[in-house]
GROMACS .gro file of C-alpha atoms in nm:
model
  313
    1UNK     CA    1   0.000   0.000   0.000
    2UNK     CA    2   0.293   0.217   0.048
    3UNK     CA    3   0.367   0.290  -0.315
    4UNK     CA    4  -0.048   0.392  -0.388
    5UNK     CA    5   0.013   0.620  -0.124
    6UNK     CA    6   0.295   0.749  -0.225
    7UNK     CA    7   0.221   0.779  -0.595
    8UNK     CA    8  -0.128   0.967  -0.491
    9UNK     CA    9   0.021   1.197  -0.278
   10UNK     CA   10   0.272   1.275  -0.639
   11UNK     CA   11  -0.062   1.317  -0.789
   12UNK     CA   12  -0.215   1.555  -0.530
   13UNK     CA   13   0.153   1.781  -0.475
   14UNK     CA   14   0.147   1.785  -0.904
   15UNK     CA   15  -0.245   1.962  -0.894
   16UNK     CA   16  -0.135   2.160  -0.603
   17UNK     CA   17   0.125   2.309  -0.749
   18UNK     CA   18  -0.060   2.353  -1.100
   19UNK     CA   19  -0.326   2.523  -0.919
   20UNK     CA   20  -0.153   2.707  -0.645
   21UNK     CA   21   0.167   2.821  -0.802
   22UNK     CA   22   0.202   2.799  -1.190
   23UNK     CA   23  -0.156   2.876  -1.252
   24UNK     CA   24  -0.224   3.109  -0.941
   25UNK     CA   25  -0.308   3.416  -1.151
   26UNK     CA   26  -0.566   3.337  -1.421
   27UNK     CA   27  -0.487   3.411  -1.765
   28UNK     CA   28  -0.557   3.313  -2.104
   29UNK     CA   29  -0.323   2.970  -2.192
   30UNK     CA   30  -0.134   3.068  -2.501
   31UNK     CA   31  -0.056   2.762  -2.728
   32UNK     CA   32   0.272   2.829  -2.675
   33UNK     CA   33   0.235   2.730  -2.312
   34UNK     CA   34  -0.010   2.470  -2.336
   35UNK     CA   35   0.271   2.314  -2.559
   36UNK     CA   36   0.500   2.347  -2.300
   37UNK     CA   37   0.295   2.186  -2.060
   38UNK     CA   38   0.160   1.936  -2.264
   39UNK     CA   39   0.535   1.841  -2.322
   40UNK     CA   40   0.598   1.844  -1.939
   41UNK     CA   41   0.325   1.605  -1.888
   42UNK     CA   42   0.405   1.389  -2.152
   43UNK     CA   43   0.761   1.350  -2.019
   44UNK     CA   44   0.673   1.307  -1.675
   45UNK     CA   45   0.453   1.020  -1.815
   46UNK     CA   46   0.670   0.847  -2.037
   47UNK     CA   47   0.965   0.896  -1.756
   48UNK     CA   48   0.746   0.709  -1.479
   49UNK     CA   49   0.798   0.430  -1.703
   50UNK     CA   50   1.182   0.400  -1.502
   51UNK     CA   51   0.970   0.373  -1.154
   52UNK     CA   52   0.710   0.120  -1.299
   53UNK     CA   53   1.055  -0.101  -1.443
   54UNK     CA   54   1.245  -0.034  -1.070
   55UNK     CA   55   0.934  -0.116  -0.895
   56UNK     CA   56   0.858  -0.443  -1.104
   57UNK     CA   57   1.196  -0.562  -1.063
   58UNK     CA   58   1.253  -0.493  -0.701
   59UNK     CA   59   0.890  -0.669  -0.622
   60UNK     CA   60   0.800  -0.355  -0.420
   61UNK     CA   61   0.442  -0.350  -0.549
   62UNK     CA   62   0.211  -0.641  -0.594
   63UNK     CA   63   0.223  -0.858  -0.891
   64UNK     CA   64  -0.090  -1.029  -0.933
   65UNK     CA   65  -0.058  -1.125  -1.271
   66UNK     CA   66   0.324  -1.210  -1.289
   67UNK     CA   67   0.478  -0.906  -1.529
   68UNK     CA   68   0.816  -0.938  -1.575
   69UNK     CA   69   0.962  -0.567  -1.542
   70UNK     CA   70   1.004  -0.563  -1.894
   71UNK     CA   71   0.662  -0.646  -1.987
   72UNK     CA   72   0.519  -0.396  -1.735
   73UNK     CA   73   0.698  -0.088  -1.870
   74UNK     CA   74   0.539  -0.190  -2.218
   75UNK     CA   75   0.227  -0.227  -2.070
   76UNK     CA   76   0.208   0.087  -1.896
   77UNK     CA   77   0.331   0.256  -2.233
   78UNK     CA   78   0.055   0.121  -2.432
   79UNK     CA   79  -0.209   0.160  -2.188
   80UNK     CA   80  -0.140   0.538  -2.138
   81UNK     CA   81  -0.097   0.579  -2.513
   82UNK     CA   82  -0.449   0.419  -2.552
   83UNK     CA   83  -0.568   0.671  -2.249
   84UNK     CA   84  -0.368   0.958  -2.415
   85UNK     CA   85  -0.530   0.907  -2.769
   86UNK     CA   86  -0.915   0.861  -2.613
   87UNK     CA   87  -0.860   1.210  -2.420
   88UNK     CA   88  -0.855   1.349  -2.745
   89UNK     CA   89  -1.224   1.285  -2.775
   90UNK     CA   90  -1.277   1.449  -2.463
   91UNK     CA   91  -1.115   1.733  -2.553
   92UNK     CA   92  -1.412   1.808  -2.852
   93UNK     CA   93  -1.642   1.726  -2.630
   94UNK     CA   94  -1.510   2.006  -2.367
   95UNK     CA   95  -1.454   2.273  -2.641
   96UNK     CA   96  -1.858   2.224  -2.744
   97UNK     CA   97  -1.935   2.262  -2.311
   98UNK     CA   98  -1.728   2.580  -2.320
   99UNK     CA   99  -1.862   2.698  -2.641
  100UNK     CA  100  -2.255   2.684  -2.570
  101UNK     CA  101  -2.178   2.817  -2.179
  102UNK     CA  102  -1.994   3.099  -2.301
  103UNK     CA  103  -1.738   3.032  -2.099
  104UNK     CA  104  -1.440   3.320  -2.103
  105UNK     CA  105  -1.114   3.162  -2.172
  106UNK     CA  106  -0.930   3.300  -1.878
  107UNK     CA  107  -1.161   3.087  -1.634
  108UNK     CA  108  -1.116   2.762  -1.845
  109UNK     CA  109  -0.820   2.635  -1.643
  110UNK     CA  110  -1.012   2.681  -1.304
  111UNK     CA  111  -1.293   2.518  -1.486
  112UNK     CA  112  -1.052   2.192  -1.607
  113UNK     CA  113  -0.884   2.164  -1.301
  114UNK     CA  114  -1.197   2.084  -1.069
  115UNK     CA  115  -1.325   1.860  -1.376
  116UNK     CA  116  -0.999   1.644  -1.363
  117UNK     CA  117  -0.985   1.666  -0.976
  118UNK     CA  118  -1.342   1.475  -0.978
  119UNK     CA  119  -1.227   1.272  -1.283
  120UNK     CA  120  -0.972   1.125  -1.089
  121UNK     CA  121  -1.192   0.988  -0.804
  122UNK     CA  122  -1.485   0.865  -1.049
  123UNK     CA  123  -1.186   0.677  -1.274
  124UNK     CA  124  -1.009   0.527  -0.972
  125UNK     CA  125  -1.351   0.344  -0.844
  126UNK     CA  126  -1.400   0.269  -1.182
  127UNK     CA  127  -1.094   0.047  -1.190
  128UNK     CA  128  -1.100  -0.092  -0.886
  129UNK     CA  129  -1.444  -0.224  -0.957
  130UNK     CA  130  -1.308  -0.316  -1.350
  131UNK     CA  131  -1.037  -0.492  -1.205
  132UNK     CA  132  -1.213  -0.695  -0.932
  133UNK     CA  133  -1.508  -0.799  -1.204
  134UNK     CA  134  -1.241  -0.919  -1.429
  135UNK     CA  135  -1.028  -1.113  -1.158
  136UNK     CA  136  -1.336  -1.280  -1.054
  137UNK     CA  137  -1.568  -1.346  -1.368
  138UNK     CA  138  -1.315  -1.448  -1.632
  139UNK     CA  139  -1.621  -1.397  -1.897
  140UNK     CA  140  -1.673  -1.017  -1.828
  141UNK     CA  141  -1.365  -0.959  -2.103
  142UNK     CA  142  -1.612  -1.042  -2.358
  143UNK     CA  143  -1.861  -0.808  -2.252
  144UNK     CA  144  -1.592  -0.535  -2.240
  145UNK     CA  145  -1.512  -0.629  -2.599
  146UNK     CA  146  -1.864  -0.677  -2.739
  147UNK     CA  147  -1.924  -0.301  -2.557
  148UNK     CA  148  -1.614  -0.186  -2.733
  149UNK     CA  149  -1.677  -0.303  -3.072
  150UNK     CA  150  -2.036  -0.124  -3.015
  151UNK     CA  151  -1.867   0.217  -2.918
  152UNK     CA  152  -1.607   0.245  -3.219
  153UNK     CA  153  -1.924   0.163  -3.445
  154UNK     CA  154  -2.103   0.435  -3.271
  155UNK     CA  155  -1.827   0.641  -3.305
  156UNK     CA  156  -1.781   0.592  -3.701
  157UNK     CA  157  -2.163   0.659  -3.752
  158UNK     CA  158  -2.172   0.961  -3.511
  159UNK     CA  159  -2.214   1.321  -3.560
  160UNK     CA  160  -2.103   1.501  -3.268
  161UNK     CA  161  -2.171   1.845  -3.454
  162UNK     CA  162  -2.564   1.827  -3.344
  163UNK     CA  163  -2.429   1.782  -2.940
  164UNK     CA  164  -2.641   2.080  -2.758
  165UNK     CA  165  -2.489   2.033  -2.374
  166UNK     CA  166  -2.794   2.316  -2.349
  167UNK     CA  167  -3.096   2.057  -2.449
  168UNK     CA  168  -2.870   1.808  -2.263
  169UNK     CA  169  -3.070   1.553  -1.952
  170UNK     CA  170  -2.789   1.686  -1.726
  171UNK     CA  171  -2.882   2.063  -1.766
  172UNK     CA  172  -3.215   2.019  -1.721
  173UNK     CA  173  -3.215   1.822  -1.416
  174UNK     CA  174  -2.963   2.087  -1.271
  175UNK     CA  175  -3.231   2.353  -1.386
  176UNK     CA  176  -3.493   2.132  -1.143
  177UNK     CA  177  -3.296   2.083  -0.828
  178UNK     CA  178  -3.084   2.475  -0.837
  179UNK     CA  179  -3.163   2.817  -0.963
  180UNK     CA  180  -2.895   2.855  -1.267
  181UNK     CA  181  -2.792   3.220  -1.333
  182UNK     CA  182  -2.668   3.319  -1.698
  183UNK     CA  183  -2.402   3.566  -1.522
  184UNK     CA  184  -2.049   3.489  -1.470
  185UNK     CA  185  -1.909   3.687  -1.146
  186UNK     CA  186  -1.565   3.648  -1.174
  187UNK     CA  187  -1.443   3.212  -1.133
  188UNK     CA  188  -1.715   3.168  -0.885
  189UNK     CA  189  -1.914   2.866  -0.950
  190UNK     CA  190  -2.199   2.993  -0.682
  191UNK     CA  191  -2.335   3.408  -0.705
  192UNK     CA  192  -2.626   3.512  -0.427
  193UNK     CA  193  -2.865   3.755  -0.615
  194UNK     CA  194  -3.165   3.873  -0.479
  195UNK     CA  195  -3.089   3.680  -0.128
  196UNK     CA  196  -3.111   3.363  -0.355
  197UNK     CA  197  -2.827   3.126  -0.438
  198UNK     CA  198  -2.776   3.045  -0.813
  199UNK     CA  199  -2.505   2.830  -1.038
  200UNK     CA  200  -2.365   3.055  -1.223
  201UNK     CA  201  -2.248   2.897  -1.575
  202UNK     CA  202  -1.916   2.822  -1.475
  203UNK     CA  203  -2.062   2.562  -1.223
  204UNK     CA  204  -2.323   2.378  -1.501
  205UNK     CA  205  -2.009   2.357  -1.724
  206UNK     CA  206  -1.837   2.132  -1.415
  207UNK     CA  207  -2.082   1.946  -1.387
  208UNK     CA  208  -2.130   1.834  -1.730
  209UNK     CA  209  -1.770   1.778  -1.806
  210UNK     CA  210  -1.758   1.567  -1.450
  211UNK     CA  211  -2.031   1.352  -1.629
  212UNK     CA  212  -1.925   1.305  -1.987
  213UNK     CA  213  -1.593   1.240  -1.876
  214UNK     CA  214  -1.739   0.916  -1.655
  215UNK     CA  215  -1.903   0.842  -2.002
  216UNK     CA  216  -1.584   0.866  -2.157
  217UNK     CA  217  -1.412   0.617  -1.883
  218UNK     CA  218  -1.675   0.378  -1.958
  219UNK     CA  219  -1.446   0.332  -2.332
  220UNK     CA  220  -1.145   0.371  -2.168
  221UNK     CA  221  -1.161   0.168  -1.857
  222UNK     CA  222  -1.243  -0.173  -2.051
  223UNK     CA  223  -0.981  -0.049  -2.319
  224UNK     CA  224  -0.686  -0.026  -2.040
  225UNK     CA  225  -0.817  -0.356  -1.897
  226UNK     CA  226  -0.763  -0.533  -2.245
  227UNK     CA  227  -0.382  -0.476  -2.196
  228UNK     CA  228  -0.316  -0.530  -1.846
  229UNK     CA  229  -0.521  -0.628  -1.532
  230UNK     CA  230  -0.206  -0.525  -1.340
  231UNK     CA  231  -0.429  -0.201  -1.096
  232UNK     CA  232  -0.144  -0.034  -1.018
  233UNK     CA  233  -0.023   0.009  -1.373
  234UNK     CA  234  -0.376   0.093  -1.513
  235UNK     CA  235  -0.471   0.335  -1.213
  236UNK     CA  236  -0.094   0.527  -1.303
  237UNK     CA  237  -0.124   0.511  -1.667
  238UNK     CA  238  -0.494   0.630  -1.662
  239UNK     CA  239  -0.420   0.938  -1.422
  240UNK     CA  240  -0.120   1.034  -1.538
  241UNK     CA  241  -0.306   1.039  -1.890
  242UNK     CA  242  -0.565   1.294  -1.718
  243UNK     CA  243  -0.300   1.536  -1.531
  244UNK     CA  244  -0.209   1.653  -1.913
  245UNK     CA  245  -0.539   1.626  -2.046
  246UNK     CA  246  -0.559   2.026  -1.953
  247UNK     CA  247  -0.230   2.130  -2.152
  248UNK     CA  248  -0.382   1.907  -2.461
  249UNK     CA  249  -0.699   2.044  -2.405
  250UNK     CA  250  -0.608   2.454  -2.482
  251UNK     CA  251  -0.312   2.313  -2.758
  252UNK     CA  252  -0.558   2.052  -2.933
  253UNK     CA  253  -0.867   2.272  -2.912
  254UNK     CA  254  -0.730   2.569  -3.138
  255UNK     CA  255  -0.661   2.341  -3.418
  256UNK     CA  256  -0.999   2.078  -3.424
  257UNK     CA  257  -1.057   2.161  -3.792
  258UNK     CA  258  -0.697   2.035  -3.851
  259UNK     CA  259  -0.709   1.743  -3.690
  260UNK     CA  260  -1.117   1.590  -3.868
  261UNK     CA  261  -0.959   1.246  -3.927
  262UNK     CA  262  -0.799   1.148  -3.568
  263UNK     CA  263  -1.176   1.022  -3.504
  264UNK     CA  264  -1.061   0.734  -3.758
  265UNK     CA  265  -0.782   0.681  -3.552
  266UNK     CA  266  -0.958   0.664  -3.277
  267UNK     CA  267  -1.233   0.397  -3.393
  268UNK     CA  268  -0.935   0.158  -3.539
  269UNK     CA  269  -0.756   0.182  -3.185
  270UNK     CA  270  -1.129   0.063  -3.001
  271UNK     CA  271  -1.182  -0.160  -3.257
  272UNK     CA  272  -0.857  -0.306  -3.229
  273UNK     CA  273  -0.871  -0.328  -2.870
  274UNK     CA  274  -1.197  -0.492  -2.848
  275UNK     CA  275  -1.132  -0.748  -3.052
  276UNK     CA  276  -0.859  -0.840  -2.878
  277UNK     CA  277  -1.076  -0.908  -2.536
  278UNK     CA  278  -1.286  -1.103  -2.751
  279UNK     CA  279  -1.015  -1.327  -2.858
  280UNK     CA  280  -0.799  -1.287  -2.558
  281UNK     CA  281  -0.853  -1.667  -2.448
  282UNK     CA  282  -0.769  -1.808  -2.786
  283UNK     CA  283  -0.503  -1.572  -2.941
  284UNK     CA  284  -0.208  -1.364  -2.731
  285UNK     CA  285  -0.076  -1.132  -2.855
  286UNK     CA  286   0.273  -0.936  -2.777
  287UNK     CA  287   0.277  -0.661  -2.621
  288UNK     CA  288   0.446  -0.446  -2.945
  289UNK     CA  289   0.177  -0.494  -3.168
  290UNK     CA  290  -0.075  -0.340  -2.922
  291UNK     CA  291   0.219  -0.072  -2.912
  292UNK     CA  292   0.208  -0.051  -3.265
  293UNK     CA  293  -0.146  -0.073  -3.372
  294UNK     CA  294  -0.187   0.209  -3.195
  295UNK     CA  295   0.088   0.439  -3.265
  296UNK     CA  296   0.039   0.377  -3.621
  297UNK     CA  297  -0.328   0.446  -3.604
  298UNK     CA  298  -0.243   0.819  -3.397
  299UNK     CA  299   0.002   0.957  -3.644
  300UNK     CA  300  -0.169   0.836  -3.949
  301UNK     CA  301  -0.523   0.992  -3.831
  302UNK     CA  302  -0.244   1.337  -3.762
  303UNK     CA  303  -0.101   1.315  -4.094
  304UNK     CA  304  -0.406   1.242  -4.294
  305UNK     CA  305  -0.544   1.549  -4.131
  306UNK     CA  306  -0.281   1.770  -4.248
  307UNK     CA  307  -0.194   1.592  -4.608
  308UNK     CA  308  -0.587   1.573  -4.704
  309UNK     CA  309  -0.687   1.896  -4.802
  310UNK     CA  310  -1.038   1.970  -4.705
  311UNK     CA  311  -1.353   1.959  -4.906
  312UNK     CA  312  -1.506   2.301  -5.007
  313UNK     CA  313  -1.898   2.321  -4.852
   0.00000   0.00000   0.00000
């Protein structure tokens, strides 16, 4: 238990410091500085791969499923990749929440940071319950696959364009239980007007991302859990994968036009994946080809996007 308590306490000094030193004084994140960060993360990420070999190899965390230390570090590779690459859904998804709230771009950040705070908690009881169904119903892989196979053809077929987070079930439940003001005071998520307390838009934006990114974990839970049961390696390769969702969200949100195919990508990598569960009893499969199905699939959604020139309407 030692090492989940010290790698959450990492996780909790990282978002204090975000929020309390680098980001004390809202302002609006440049790209420049979102690609900074979103650099810093990634390295961070990819360098925890040394712990995950160090801790492997020295048999300081449990090893329920008997990972050599090499097989570990490419496990927790490919299951952040796969957890990197499905953020970029959520990151269209945000952009349309900030978009119909009218949200200023210098609260954003405030905004995210809550969002990913709550994300964290929802996605950790979301793997320890994922990890205990699979450890103890053997057959619940082929549900995960059958439900990812239905999700990537969702996803080809979809047209997130017509998304109204407005018209949304979520907003008008809110509407029902608390007065909702249409006036942002400052980064408060609660104004009193009239001796009556009211959500101010800031707050309904929270709330929604808090609940389309547990909709979002229901993909990339089972798609983690197709690589590796191993909790301690899908817990660190899923958070870690959220701490720079922020940094990708104001770098990857200025250029969405540029990047139209990535949803491709993203389809082949689920597809991929859930397949896999499916025939996870009969064929296995090493560890680079997961690696490299999925890499492959990433840049050539990126480069399509930039080599295709787009259709005139």
């Amino acid at each position: 238990m030692l090492v989940w308590i010290l790698f959450i306490a990492l996780v909790i000094v990282f978002l204090a410091l975000d929020l309390g030193v680098f980001h004390k004084t809202e302002h609006v994140i440049k790209s420049k500085e979102a690609g900074l960060w979103t650099a810093v993360w990634v390295t961070v990420a990819l360098s925890f791969s040394g712990v995950i070999y160090w801790l492997f190899s020295s048999g300081m965390v449990e090893n329920p499923t008997g990972l050599t230390p090499n097989n570990a570090v490419l496990k927790y590779i490919t299951g952040y990749l796969i957890e990197l690459s499905l953020s970029i859904d959520n990151v269209f998804v945000i952009a349309v929440i900030f978009q119909a709230f009218k949200i200023p771009a210098l609260y954003q950040h405030r905004v995210l940071f809550w969002g990913i705070l709550g994300a964290i908690v929802f996605r950790g009881l979301m793997i320890l319950f994922g990890v205990a169904l699979i450890t103890k119903f053997d057959w619940i892989i082929y549900v995960f696959g059958v439900f990812l196979l239905y999700t990537a053809f969702k996803m080809l077929k979809s047209d997130e364009s017509h998304f109204d987070p407005k018209k949304s079930w979520v907003f008008r439940q809110i509407k029902k239980i608390y007065p909702i003001t249409s006036t942002i005071n400052n980064h408060d998520f609660f104004v009193k007007r009239m001796g009556i307390n009211a959500a101010t838009p800031l707050f309904v934006a929270l709330i929604i991302i808090e609940l389309t990114d547990v909709l979002f974990a229901l993909d990339s839970i089972p798609a983690i859990l197709a690589i590796t049961a191993d909790p301690f390696i899908v817990f660190s390769s899923n958070i870690l994968a959220i701490l720079g969702l922020r940094s990708m969200y104001f770098l990857i949100s200025r250029m969405l036009e540029k990047f139209r195919y990535i949803n491709y990508s993203l389809v082949v990598i689920l597809a991929f994946v859930g397949l896999k569960m499916l025939f996870s009893h009969n064929i296995e499969l090493p560890e680079w080809v997961s690696l490299t199905v999925i890499s492959v699939s990433l840049i050539a959604g990126i480069i399509a996007s930039l080599a295709i020139p787009e259709k005139k309407k």
